[in-house]
Amino acid sequence: MVCQLLVVAGPDQGRSFPLVEGQTLVIGRGQTTETRLKDPQVSRTHCQVTVDGGKVILTDSGSTAGTLVNGKQATKVELRPGDVIQVGGTQFRLQLEGSHEASTLVTPPPQPKAPVEKAERLTELVGKTLSHYQVGDVVARGQSGVIFKAEDTKTGQTVALKVLWPEFSKNEDEMQRFIRAMKTVLPLRHENLITLYGAGRTSPHYCWMAMEYVDGESVTQVIQRIGIAGMLDWRNALRVAIHIGRALDYAHSNNIIHRNITPTNIMIRSSDKLTKLGDLMFAKALEGTMAQQVTRPGELVGDIFYMSPERTRGGADVDARSDIYSLGATVYALLTGRPPHEGNSLPEIITRIRSVDPVKPKKYQLSIPDLFEGTVLQMLSKRPEERFQSARDLVVQLERVAKFQGMTI
């Protein structure tokens, strides 16, 4: 039996690793492993897969987050074709080499990433015109849809065109919520916010947003590099914190709470390192659909790592201080290469977010100034009243840190 492990979800999606009789494949993000995964949630040496006498044996290597096989915790288990292995936010599927028939494979357990077939449907838009946008290459895939590089045929301007999964446009109540939210965001302009140019629904079922195209990388991509090459210089993390703090100060002054700040919706422009926050009001616009996904039992949702304790309890009673927590969690991940809290299951992660103090960032990066570390930890306080009470207060403190370190931002 000639097998391979195919990455079906995660930063390395599409890669495959052959499994050879009598040899062991070490899975992890470390330089000494064969896979060198880009997923920061994966341990440096996470698990290993050995082929012995035709049997494929997976053994966890004492990883921090553990290894799941078909959604169940596994220490040592024999794998069969179709089995789905999850390490951190990455999924592998064991399949016979050369097999392409979906019918021969076991369907993996539900995951937050959108199914590949849905992405393939949307990528059929490449080269076509949607509304007055000429659709170009795929820039990113996410939980809510696909982002394309596109050109406004009226102005010639390059934009980032986010097209939502068709399911989002089927519920008229949710569509009206989406339209109201986008109308709120359209007039807003700030150098640290990704500008929304327009939004709409195009027959038959395409719901879209046209946004400022940022030539750079997301904070998620930065963290993935941290997982391979080491930690980010704290000065760069401080710059991100100040820029996004300013964006939040502006948004909050317009009575808008972001609700879902994560590394995915923060972009760093390559030319000048200006940092911009995207998806303003997006969580609110889609909260009916998204809430169902977030609360689905046993499902790990990537965004959960950056949720404030109060937001994990559900309901709409969150304010500006929830955004401050989520920004703190994102900055923490930039400083350390991992979110403040990890776990093997959704309930475990939520419990840790609500009741366990994060490890101090200095454990991972000794050069972080005490004042900056203290600021980040205050942002991550469990009780909202113990955090900074406004984004303006936060920015003042962060700029104070920069001044003490001789930085101009």
C-alpha positions as a Python dict, from the first residue, in 0.01 Angstrom:
ca = {
    (1, 'M'): (0, 0, 0),
    (2, 'V'): (161, 326, -119),
    (3, 'C'): (17, 620, 75),
    (4, 'Q'): (64, 990, 117),
    (5, 'L'): (-49, 1260, 358),
    (6, 'L'): (-229, 1544, 182),
    (7, 'V'): (-271, 1879, 361),
    (8, 'V'): (-641, 1963, 318),
    (9, 'A'): (-664, 2263, 553),
    (10, 'G'): (-424, 2514, 702),
    (11, 'P'): (-145, 2743, 576),
    (12, 'D'): (21, 2454, 386),
    (13, 'Q'): (-296, 2339, 211),
    (14, 'G'): (-219, 2149, -109),
    (15, 'R'): (118, 2009, -1),
    (16, 'S'): (160, 1632, 14),
    (17, 'F'): (411, 1402, 182),
    (18, 'P'): (476, 1044, 61),
    (19, 'L'): (490, 767, 321),
    (20, 'V'): (759, 507, 254),
    (21, 'E'): (776, 154, 397),
    (22, 'G'): (1026, 134, 682),
    (23, 'Q'): (1058, 511, 720),
    (24, 'T'): (919, 770, 960),
    (25, 'L'): (774, 1110, 864),
    (26, 'V'): (819, 1366, 1143),
    (27, 'I'): (543, 1630, 1141),
    (28, 'G'): (599, 1975, 1294),
    (29, 'R'): (705, 2331, 1223),
    (30, 'G'): (1068, 2288, 1330),
    (31, 'Q'): (1360, 2302, 1089),
    (32, 'T'): (1454, 1941, 1170),
    (33, 'T'): (1117, 1800, 1059),
    (34, 'E'): (1037, 1688, 706),
    (35, 'T'): (722, 1900, 689),
    (36, 'R'): (833, 2240, 830),
    (37, 'L'): (471, 2351, 858),
    (38, 'K'): (388, 2721, 861),
    (39, 'D'): (110, 2679, 1119),
    (40, 'P'): (210, 2858, 1445),
    (41, 'Q'): (-29, 2635, 1643),
    (42, 'V'): (177, 2327, 1556),
    (43, 'S'): (458, 2219, 1790),
    (44, 'R'): (812, 2216, 1652),
    (45, 'T'): (800, 1835, 1668),
    (46, 'H'): (431, 1750, 1686),
    (47, 'C'): (387, 1385, 1586),
    (48, 'Q'): (531, 1120, 1358),
    (49, 'V'): (394, 870, 1110),
    (50, 'T'): (572, 539, 1050),
    (51, 'V'): (504, 275, 784),
    (52, 'D'): (591, -71, 915),
    (53, 'G'): (484, -395, 751),
    (54, 'G'): (217, -218, 550),
    (55, 'K'): (67, -56, 860),
    (56, 'V'): (65, 323, 899),
    (57, 'I'): (115, 418, 1265),
    (58, 'L'): (75, 772, 1401),
    (59, 'T'): (239, 862, 1733),
    (60, 'D'): (199, 1196, 1909),
    (61, 'S'): (535, 1340, 2019),
    (62, 'G'): (412, 1501, 2339),
    (63, 'S'): (286, 1806, 2149),
    (64, 'T'): (142, 2105, 2332),
    (65, 'A'): (-201, 2092, 2169),
    (66, 'G'): (-219, 1719, 2101),
    (67, 'T'): (-307, 1529, 1783),
    (68, 'L'): (-659, 1447, 1664),
    (69, 'V'): (-754, 1161, 1431),
    (70, 'N'): (-1106, 1192, 1288),
    (71, 'G'): (-1184, 1444, 1560),
    (72, 'K'): (-1067, 1227, 1852),
    (73, 'Q'): (-755, 1268, 2065),
    (74, 'A'): (-485, 1020, 1966),
    (75, 'T'): (-158, 918, 2130),
    (76, 'K'): (-76, 617, 1912),
    (77, 'V'): (-309, 482, 1647),
    (78, 'E'): (-307, 285, 1323),
    (79, 'L'): (-423, 499, 1032),
    (80, 'R'): (-638, 391, 740),
    (81, 'P'): (-696, 562, 403),
    (82, 'G'): (-942, 846, 447),
    (83, 'D'): (-845, 922, 807),
    (84, 'V'): (-810, 1293, 886),
    (85, 'I'): (-528, 1402, 1118),
    (86, 'Q'): (-541, 1744, 1283),
    (87, 'V'): (-235, 1916, 1431),
    (88, 'G'): (-297, 2273, 1545),
    (89, 'G'): (-494, 2444, 1268),
    (90, 'T'): (-365, 2205, 1000),
    (91, 'Q'): (-541, 1895, 868),
    (92, 'F'): (-390, 1603, 678),
    (93, 'R'): (-581, 1329, 499),
    (94, 'L'): (-425, 985, 447),
    (95, 'Q'): (-491, 863, 97),
    (96, 'L'): (-360, 607, -146),
    (97, 'E'): (-104, 769, -371),
    (98, 'G'): (-258, 857, -704),
    (99, 'S'): (-613, 837, -570),
    (100, 'H'): (-832, 1128, -669),
    (101, 'E'): (-1179, 987, -613),
    (102, 'A'): (-1358, 1162, -330),
    (103, 'S'): (-1581, 855, -289),
    (104, 'T'): (-1288, 651, -159),
    (105, 'L'): (-1223, 895, 125),
    (106, 'V'): (-1387, 942, 461),
    (107, 'T'): (-1548, 1284, 499),
    (108, 'P'): (-1356, 1480, 764),
    (109, 'P'): (-1532, 1621, 1069),
    (110, 'P'): (-1675, 1975, 1034),
    (111, 'Q'): (-1408, 2244, 1044),
    (112, 'P'): (-1411, 2623, 1041),
    (113, 'K'): (-1233, 2642, 708),
    (114, 'A'): (-1470, 2650, 415),
    (115, 'P'): (-1487, 2325, 217),
    (116, 'V'): (-1253, 2306, -81),
    (117, 'E'): (-1541, 2251, -322),
    (118, 'K'): (-1701, 2582, -220),
    (119, 'A'): (-1374, 2764, -284),
    (120, 'E'): (-1348, 2597, -622),
    (121, 'R'): (-1696, 2724, -712),
    (122, 'L'): (-1601, 3082, -632),
    (123, 'T'): (-1265, 3062, -806),
    (124, 'E'): (-1461, 3010, -1128),
    (125, 'L'): (-1513, 3387, -1112),
    (126, 'V'): (-1148, 3449, -1207),
    (127, 'G'): (-1139, 3629, -1541),
    (128, 'K'): (-1508, 3724, -1524),
    (129, 'T'): (-1680, 4051, -1434),
    (130, 'L'): (-1881, 4083, -1114),
    (131, 'S'): (-2084, 4404, -1100),
    (132, 'H'): (-1825, 4647, -1243),
    (133, 'Y'): (-1518, 4459, -1119),
    (134, 'Q'): (-1292, 4248, -1340),
    (135, 'V'): (-1200, 3953, -1117),
    (136, 'G'): (-831, 3860, -1102),
    (137, 'D'): (-627, 3614, -901),
    (138, 'V'): (-727, 3471, -564),
    (139, 'V'): (-555, 3658, -280),
    (140, 'A'): (-691, 3462, 17),
    (141, 'R'): (-956, 3214, 128),
    (142, 'G'): (-1132, 3248, 459),
    (143, 'Q'): (-1420, 3127, 671),
    (144, 'S'): (-1666, 3364, 504),
    (145, 'G'): (-1551, 3361, 143),
    (146, 'V'): (-1275, 3425, -109),
    (147, 'I'): (-1080, 3748, -166),
    (148, 'F'): (-971, 3831, -520),
    (149, 'K'): (-748, 4099, -663),
    (150, 'A'): (-976, 4288, -901),
    (151, 'E'): (-998, 4599, -1116),
    (152, 'D'): (-1278, 4854, -1106),
    (153, 'T'): (-1376, 4881, -1474),
    (154, 'K'): (-1514, 5231, -1416),
    (155, 'T'): (-1203, 5384, -1262),
    (156, 'G'): (-921, 5140, -1336),
    (157, 'Q'): (-850, 5118, -963),
    (158, 'T'): (-712, 4795, -816),
    (159, 'V'): (-928, 4662, -532),
    (160, 'A'): (-957, 4362, -304),
    (161, 'L'): (-1291, 4198, -386),
    (162, 'K'): (-1431, 3972, -115),
    (163, 'V'): (-1703, 3738, -241),
    (164, 'L'): (-1898, 3557, 30),
    (165, 'W'): (-2000, 3194, 13),
    (166, 'P'): (-2335, 3165, -170),
    (167, 'E'): (-2504, 3043, 150),
    (168, 'F'): (-2471, 3391, 301),
    (169, 'S'): (-2701, 3550, 44),
    (170, 'K'): (-2988, 3302, 81),
    (171, 'N'): (-3129, 3445, 405),
    (172, 'E'): (-3301, 3778, 339),
    (173, 'D'): (-3285, 3891, 703),
    (174, 'E'): (-2910, 3836, 710),
    (175, 'M'): (-2873, 4014, 377),
    (176, 'Q'): (-3053, 4320, 515),
    (177, 'R'): (-2828, 4313, 822),
    (178, 'F'): (-2526, 4297, 591),
    (179, 'I'): (-2648, 4593, 382),
    (180, 'R'): (-2714, 4808, 691),
    (181, 'A'): (-2369, 4730, 829),
    (182, 'M'): (-2192, 4812, 504),
    (183, 'K'): (-2380, 5144, 474),
    (184, 'T'): (-2247, 5234, 819),
    (185, 'V'): (-1887, 5166, 714),
    (186, 'L'): (-1889, 5324, 366),
    (187, 'P'): (-1835, 5687, 479),
    (188, 'L'): (-1548, 5605, 716),
    (189, 'R'): (-1195, 5708, 621),
    (190, 'H'): (-882, 5660, 834),
    (191, 'E'): (-527, 5575, 733),
    (192, 'N'): (-527, 5268, 959),
    (193, 'L'): (-858, 5130, 830),
    (194, 'I'): (-894, 4934, 508),
    (195, 'T'): (-1132, 5151, 307),
    (196, 'L'): (-1461, 5002, 190),
    (197, 'Y'): (-1546, 5129, -161),
    (198, 'G'): (-1871, 4945, -215),
    (199, 'A'): (-2077, 4633, -148),
    (200, 'G'): (-2371, 4458, -303),
    (201, 'R'): (-2543, 4144, -422),
    (202, 'T'): (-2519, 4034, -784),
    (203, 'S'): (-2741, 3774, -947),
    (204, 'P'): (-2763, 3485, -901),
    (205, 'H'): (-2611, 3453, -554),
    (206, 'Y'): (-2291, 3655, -521),
    (207, 'C'): (-2263, 3887, -223),
    (208, 'W'): (-1949, 4102, -240),
    (209, 'M'): (-1744, 4382, -84),
    (210, 'A'): (-1494, 4597, -277),
    (211, 'M'): (-1214, 4718, -51),
    (212, 'E'): (-882, 4897, -61),
    (213, 'Y'): (-612, 4665, -193),
    (214, 'V'): (-317, 4653, 47),
    (215, 'D'): (6, 4534, -111),
    (216, 'G'): (161, 4352, 182),
    (217, 'E'): (91, 4064, 417),
    (218, 'S'): (-156, 3985, 691),
    (219, 'V'): (-51, 3949, 1052),
    (220, 'T'): (-145, 3582, 1014),
    (221, 'Q'): (127, 3548, 751),
    (222, 'V'): (372, 3730, 978),
    (223, 'I'): (296, 3488, 1263),
    (224, 'Q'): (344, 3195, 1027),
    (225, 'R'): (692, 3324, 950),
    (226, 'I'): (756, 3357, 1323),
    (227, 'G'): (673, 2989, 1359),
    (228, 'I'): (957, 2900, 1125),
    (229, 'A'): (1222, 3167, 1169),
    (230, 'G'): (1177, 3284, 1529),
    (231, 'M'): (1003, 3574, 1700),
    (232, 'L'): (909, 3918, 1569),
    (233, 'D'): (1106, 4219, 1689),
    (234, 'W'): (892, 4375, 1963),
    (235, 'R'): (927, 4717, 1795),
    (236, 'N'): (730, 4593, 1496),
    (237, 'A'): (464, 4450, 1726),
    (238, 'L'): (444, 4786, 1905),
    (239, 'R'): (397, 4962, 1571),
    (240, 'V'): (109, 4728, 1485),
    (241, 'A'): (-48, 4788, 1826),
    (242, 'I'): (-32, 5167, 1791),
    (243, 'H'): (-165, 5172, 1435),
    (244, 'I'): (-459, 4942, 1511),
    (245, 'G'): (-521, 5123, 1840),
    (246, 'R'): (-562, 5444, 1640),
    (247, 'A'): (-800, 5268, 1401),
    (248, 'L'): (-1009, 5148, 1696),
    (249, 'D'): (-1009, 5495, 1853),
    (250, 'Y'): (-1157, 5631, 1529),
    (251, 'A'): (-1408, 5345, 1490),
    (252, 'H'): (-1522, 5364, 1851),
    (253, 'S'): (-1567, 5742, 1822),
    (254, 'N'): (-1813, 5658, 1541),
    (255, 'N'): (-1994, 5413, 1772),
    (256, 'I'): (-1864, 5107, 1587),
    (257, 'I'): (-1730, 4802, 1769),
    (258, 'H'): (-1528, 4564, 1551),
    (259, 'R'): (-1610, 4248, 1754),
    (260, 'N'): (-1370, 4015, 1572),
    (261, 'I'): (-1014, 4147, 1563),
    (262, 'T'): (-778, 3866, 1462),
    (263, 'P'): (-443, 3843, 1280),
    (264, 'T'): (-634, 3760, 962),
    (265, 'N'): (-801, 4098, 924),
    (266, 'I'): (-493, 4312, 994),
    (267, 'M'): (-271, 4396, 697),
    (268, 'I'): (82, 4542, 697),
    (269, 'R'): (170, 4739, 384),
    (270, 'S'): (509, 4639, 247),
    (271, 'S'): (617, 4983, 127),
    (272, 'D'): (605, 5168, 460),
    (273, 'K'): (486, 4912, 723),
    (274, 'L'): (161, 5105, 770),
    (275, 'T'): (-83, 4870, 942),
    (276, 'K'): (-451, 4861, 851),
    (277, 'L'): (-756, 4697, 1009),
    (278, 'G'): (-1017, 4538, 786),
    (279, 'D'): (-1361, 4376, 815),
    (280, 'L'): (-1507, 4663, 1019),
    (281, 'M'): (-1869, 4576, 1108),
    (282, 'F'): (-1829, 4244, 925),
    (283, 'A'): (-1880, 4028, 1235),
    (284, 'K'): (-2194, 4226, 1318),
    (285, 'A'): (-2318, 4201, 959),
    (286, 'L'): (-2292, 3822, 960),
    (287, 'E'): (-2351, 3747, 1325),
    (288, 'G'): (-2656, 3531, 1258),
    (289, 'T'): (-2463, 3290, 1036),
    (290, 'M'): (-2131, 3325, 1213),
    (291, 'A'): (-2278, 3266, 1557),
    (292, 'Q'): (-2401, 2925, 1443),
    (293, 'Q'): (-2051, 2835, 1327),
    (294, 'V'): (-1878, 2963, 1639),
    (295, 'T'): (-2104, 2774, 1877),
    (296, 'R'): (-2113, 2445, 1688),
    (297, 'P'): (-2020, 2185, 1954),
    (298, 'G'): (-1668, 2046, 1938),
    (299, 'E'): (-1559, 2259, 1644),
    (300, 'L'): (-1235, 2453, 1671),
    (301, 'V'): (-1278, 2799, 1525),
    (302, 'G'): (-959, 2991, 1451),
    (303, 'D'): (-1107, 3319, 1571),
    (304, 'I'): (-1178, 3179, 1918),
    (305, 'F'): (-813, 3223, 2020),
    (306, 'Y'): (-856, 3601, 2000),
    (307, 'M'): (-1202, 3635, 2158),
    (308, 'S'): (-1245, 3825, 2481),
    (309, 'P'): (-1379, 3626, 2779),
    (310, 'E'): (-1712, 3810, 2764),
    (311, 'R'): (-1754, 3738, 2395),
    (312, 'T'): (-1712, 3362, 2450),
    (313, 'R'): (-2031, 3378, 2657),
    (314, 'G'): (-2235, 3484, 2354),
    (315, 'G'): (-2490, 3761, 2339),
    (316, 'A'): (-2444, 4114, 2211),
    (317, 'D'): (-2322, 4274, 2534),
    (318, 'V'): (-1968, 4360, 2426),
    (319, 'D'): (-1812, 4703, 2405),
    (320, 'A'): (-1487, 4874, 2307),
    (321, 'R'): (-1299, 4688, 2578),
    (322, 'S'): (-1365, 4358, 2398),
    (323, 'D'): (-1184, 4498, 2093),
    (324, 'I'): (-895, 4601, 2319),
    (325, 'Y'): (-866, 4242, 2447),
    (326, 'S'): (-865, 4099, 2093),
    (327, 'L'): (-598, 4345, 1983),
    (328, 'G'): (-396, 4245, 2290),
    (329, 'A'): (-427, 3877, 2196),
    (330, 'T'): (-310, 3956, 1842),
    (331, 'V'): (-11, 4158, 1964),
    (332, 'Y'): (72, 3874, 2207),
    (333, 'A'): (77, 3631, 1913),
    (334, 'L'): (310, 3864, 1723),
    (335, 'L'): (548, 3877, 2019),
    (336, 'T'): (547, 3504, 2095),
    (337, 'G'): (438, 3321, 1779),
    (338, 'R'): (128, 3179, 1950),
    (339, 'P'): (-205, 3306, 2088),
    (340, 'P'): (-237, 3369, 2464),
    (341, 'H'): (-434, 3047, 2517),
    (342, 'E'): (-434, 2715, 2335),
    (343, 'G'): (-602, 2379, 2394),
    (344, 'N'): (-716, 2052, 2241),
    (345, 'S'): (-1086, 2136, 2221),
    (346, 'L'): (-1318, 2433, 2201),
    (347, 'P'): (-1437, 2396, 2565),
    (348, 'E'): (-1077, 2378, 2690),
    (349, 'I'): (-975, 2690, 2500),
    (350, 'I'): (-1279, 2882, 2625),
    (351, 'T'): (-1209, 2776, 2984),
    (352, 'R'): (-851, 2898, 2957),
    (353, 'I'): (-958, 3229, 2802),
    (354, 'R'): (-1201, 3285, 3089),
    (355, 'S'): (-993, 3172, 3384),
    (356, 'V'): (-620, 3117, 3312),
    (357, 'D'): (-364, 3397, 3298),
    (358, 'P'): (-145, 3391, 2985),
    (359, 'V'): (226, 3316, 3010),
    (360, 'K'): (421, 3642, 3020),
    (361, 'P'): (558, 3730, 2675),
    (362, 'K'): (909, 3771, 2818),
    (363, 'K'): (929, 3394, 2855),
    (364, 'Y'): (952, 3383, 2475),
    (365, 'Q'): (1127, 3716, 2408),
    (366, 'L'): (1345, 3858, 2687),
    (367, 'S'): (1407, 4189, 2511),
    (368, 'I'): (1047, 4311, 2544),
    (369, 'P'): (1042, 4626, 2763),
    (370, 'D'): (863, 4576, 3095),
    (371, 'L'): (629, 4866, 3020),
    (372, 'F'): (522, 4713, 2688),
    (373, 'E'): (473, 4367, 2840),
    (374, 'G'): (264, 4517, 3119),
    (375, 'T'): (52, 4705, 2865),
    (376, 'V'): (-19, 4389, 2665),
    (377, 'L'): (-107, 4192, 2979),
    (378, 'Q'): (-343, 4469, 3091),
    (379, 'M'): (-514, 4450, 2752),
    (380, 'L'): (-564, 4078, 2823),
    (381, 'S'): (-724, 4123, 3165),
    (382, 'K'): (-1018, 3887, 3221),
    (383, 'R'): (-1240, 4162, 3363),
    (384, 'P'): (-1322, 4444, 3118),
    (385, 'E'): (-1299, 4703, 3396),
    (386, 'E'): (-932, 4610, 3450),
    (387, 'R'): (-837, 4675, 3087),
    (388, 'F'): (-784, 5014, 2927),
    (389, 'Q'): (-1127, 5171, 2926),
    (390, 'S'): (-1097, 5321, 2579),
    (391, 'A'): (-883, 5286, 2269),
    (392, 'R'): (-771, 5646, 2325),
    (393, 'D'): (-632, 5552, 2669),
    (394, 'L'): (-459, 5252, 2512),
    (395, 'V'): (-298, 5458, 2234),
    (396, 'V'): (-171, 5714, 2487),
    (397, 'Q'): (-4, 5433, 2684),
    (398, 'L'): (143, 5265, 2375),
    (399, 'E'): (281, 5596, 2247),
    (400, 'R'): (434, 5645, 2591),
    (401, 'V'): (611, 5309, 2555),
    (402, 'A'): (740, 5414, 2212),
    (403, 'K'): (864, 5749, 2344),
    (404, 'F'): (1053, 5583, 2631),
    (405, 'Q'): (1222, 5356, 2374),
    (406, 'G'): (1315, 5646, 2144),
    (407, 'M'): (1072, 5538, 1870),
    (408, 'T'): (864, 5766, 1651),
    (409, 'I'): (550, 5602, 1513),
}
